Amino acid sequence: MAAQVDKGFPTDGGMAFAAQFAGVYLNFSPEDAASRSSKLAAFLAEGMDPQMGWDGYGKLAAVAVQPYDIEATDAHNAVVSVAFQSGPRRMLLSVPIYYSGDDAGRRFVVAGRPAVLPAPAPADLPQVAAPETDDAAAAELKPQLEGFFKEYAFGDAAGLQRYVAAGKSLPSFGGAFTFSQLKEVVVPVGGATREIQAVVVWAVPSGDAPPTPNATDPAAVGGTLEQVYRLTVEKQGDKWFVADIRGGGRVVG
């Protein structure tokens, strides 16, 4: 779905309004019927059904509610699609809204009954050929990167700077994670400056309570989180240093 020309309709405000409405509309249970109705009133035109078509039975829970798309028919009317997750399903909610710009400010209202629609399926991701790799450079880089990621997690500026290229400065996690393992380093063939990929395993804290040796509750013990980073590295003298770090890109191979 591609957003249509806004035709003078305030796109950002309309999408934010529809997403906020969807967060209320898509969550209901009999115990919360009165509360839901009072919250929906802030979005509805006078005389509209205060429960917007719900009969008061059953339950629905939605999370990850985000504006997805908008189709404006003129400067006052639009239909906004809002993406959300309910259980294992990803779906869309289509919300018709009306905009009235006047002396009281930018005002929106839900103009009709919403409609739930299936979300598009995930895109087909074609494989990308793996680059030619430099195993010798990877062997040189590994101990340097292990030291870098330990300091990157810990947050000591002086310690981290030992692994950062001259003239560069990088922030750290400040202790939010602990380095566990450098699982893989992919180094393409190249010169003194290269963009590489690193697969890092972080140790994730268990929370406020310290774990016990025989803890059986998964939430009470520390876990691990595997992530992929792209790094720009520079060889200065006989050592490699990190000039930049970003999130990983496409999966190759």
mmCIF file of N, CA, C and O in Angstrom, residues 5-10 71-79 97-99:
data_model
loop_
_atom_site.group_PDB
_atom_site.id
_atom_site.type_symbol
_atom_site.label_atom_id
_atom_site.label_comp_id
_atom_site.label_asym_id
_atom_site.label_seq_id
_atom_site.Cartn_x
_atom_site.Cartn_y
_atom_site.Cartn_z
ATOM 1 N N VAL A 5 -1.557 11.095 -2.477
ATOM 2 C CA VAL A 5 -1.309 12.524 -2.345
ATOM 3 C C VAL A 5 -2.252 13.093 -1.292
ATOM 4 O O VAL A 5 -3.438 12.769 -1.253
ATOM 5 N N ASP A 6 -1.721 13.941 -0.412
ATOM 6 C CA ASP A 6 -2.523 14.364 0.747
ATOM 7 C C ASP A 6 -3.645 15.327 0.391
ATOM 8 O O ASP A 6 -4.574 15.499 1.145
ATOM 9 N N LYS A 7 -3.595 16.011 -0.790
ATOM 10 C CA LYS A 7 -4.672 16.898 -1.251
ATOM 11 C C LYS A 7 -5.016 17.974 -0.223
ATOM 12 O O LYS A 7 -6.158 18.411 -0.109
ATOM 13 N N GLY A 8 -4.026 18.412 0.525
ATOM 14 C CA GLY A 8 -4.251 19.436 1.529
ATOM 15 C C GLY A 8 -4.610 18.891 2.893
ATOM 16 O O GLY A 8 -4.685 19.645 3.860
ATOM 17 N N PHE A 9 -4.849 17.604 2.988
ATOM 18 C CA PHE A 9 -5.169 16.977 4.279
ATOM 19 C C PHE A 9 -3.896 16.888 5.112
ATOM 20 O O PHE A 9 -2.848 16.482 4.620
ATOM 21 N N PRO A 10 -3.937 17.249 6.413
ATOM 22 C CA PRO A 10 -2.737 17.178 7.269
ATOM 23 C C PRO A 10 -2.381 15.731 7.608
ATOM 24 O O PRO A 10 -2.869 15.158 8.579
ATOM 25 N N GLU A 71 -4.972 7.506 2.811
ATOM 26 C CA GLU A 71 -5.535 7.857 1.506
ATOM 27 C C GLU A 71 -6.513 9.009 1.712
ATOM 28 O O GLU A 71 -7.578 8.826 2.309
ATOM 29 N N ALA A 72 -6.134 10.196 1.245
ATOM 30 C CA ALA A 72 -6.990 11.373 1.389
ATOM 31 C C ALA A 72 -7.821 11.563 0.133
ATOM 32 O O ALA A 72 -7.303 11.489 -0.985
ATOM 33 N N THR A 73 -9.124 11.793 0.299
ATOM 34 C CA THR A 73 -9.992 12.045 -0.849
ATOM 35 C C THR A 73 -10.128 13.533 -1.135
ATOM 36 O O THR A 73 -10.410 13.918 -2.266
ATOM 37 N N ASP A 74 -9.956 14.375 -0.106
ATOM 38 C CA ASP A 74 -9.952 15.828 -0.272
ATOM 39 C C ASP A 74 -9.265 16.438 0.942
ATOM 40 O O ASP A 74 -8.638 15.717 1.729
ATOM 41 N N ALA A 75 -9.397 17.736 1.124
ATOM 42 C CA ALA A 75 -8.698 18.413 2.212
ATOM 43 C C ALA A 75 -9.276 18.104 3.587
ATOM 44 O O ALA A 75 -8.680 18.448 4.601
ATOM 45 N N HIS A 76 -10.441 17.436 3.628
ATOM 46 C CA HIS A 76 -11.109 17.184 4.907
ATOM 47 C C HIS A 76 -11.303 15.711 5.233
ATOM 48 O O HIS A 76 -11.517 15.367 6.403
ATOM 49 N N ASN A 77 -11.256 14.844 4.250
ATOM 50 C CA ASN A 77 -11.582 13.433 4.467
ATOM 51 C C ASN A 77 -10.432 12.516 4.062
ATOM 52 O O ASN A 77 -9.791 12.726 3.027
ATOM 53 N N ALA A 78 -10.218 11.494 4.893
ATOM 54 C CA ALA A 78 -9.163 10.522 4.609
ATOM 55 C C ALA A 78 -9.498 9.206 5.283
ATOM 56 O O ALA A 78 -10.290 9.146 6.234
ATOM 57 N N VAL A 79 -8.892 8.153 4.786
ATOM 58 C CA VAL A 79 -8.949 6.842 5.426
ATOM 59 C C VAL A 79 -7.530 6.470 5.800
ATOM 60 O O VAL A 79 -6.637 6.421 4.946
ATOM 61 N N ILE A 97 -11.543 9.230 8.822
ATOM 62 C CA ILE A 97 -11.499 10.397 9.698
ATOM 63 C C ILE A 97 -11.812 11.666 8.916
ATOM 64 O O ILE A 97 -11.643 11.731 7.693
ATOM 65 N N TYR A 98 -12.278 12.655 9.648
ATOM 66 C CA TYR A 98 -12.613 13.968 9.083
ATOM 67 C C TYR A 98 -11.774 15.029 9.780
ATOM 68 O O TYR A 98 -11.575 14.977 11.005
ATOM 69 N N TYR A 99 -11.292 15.992 8.999
ATOM 70 C CA TYR A 99 -10.458 17.073 9.525
ATOM 71 C C TYR A 99 -11.162 18.409 9.372
ATOM 72 O O TYR A 99 -11.721 18.716 8.315
#
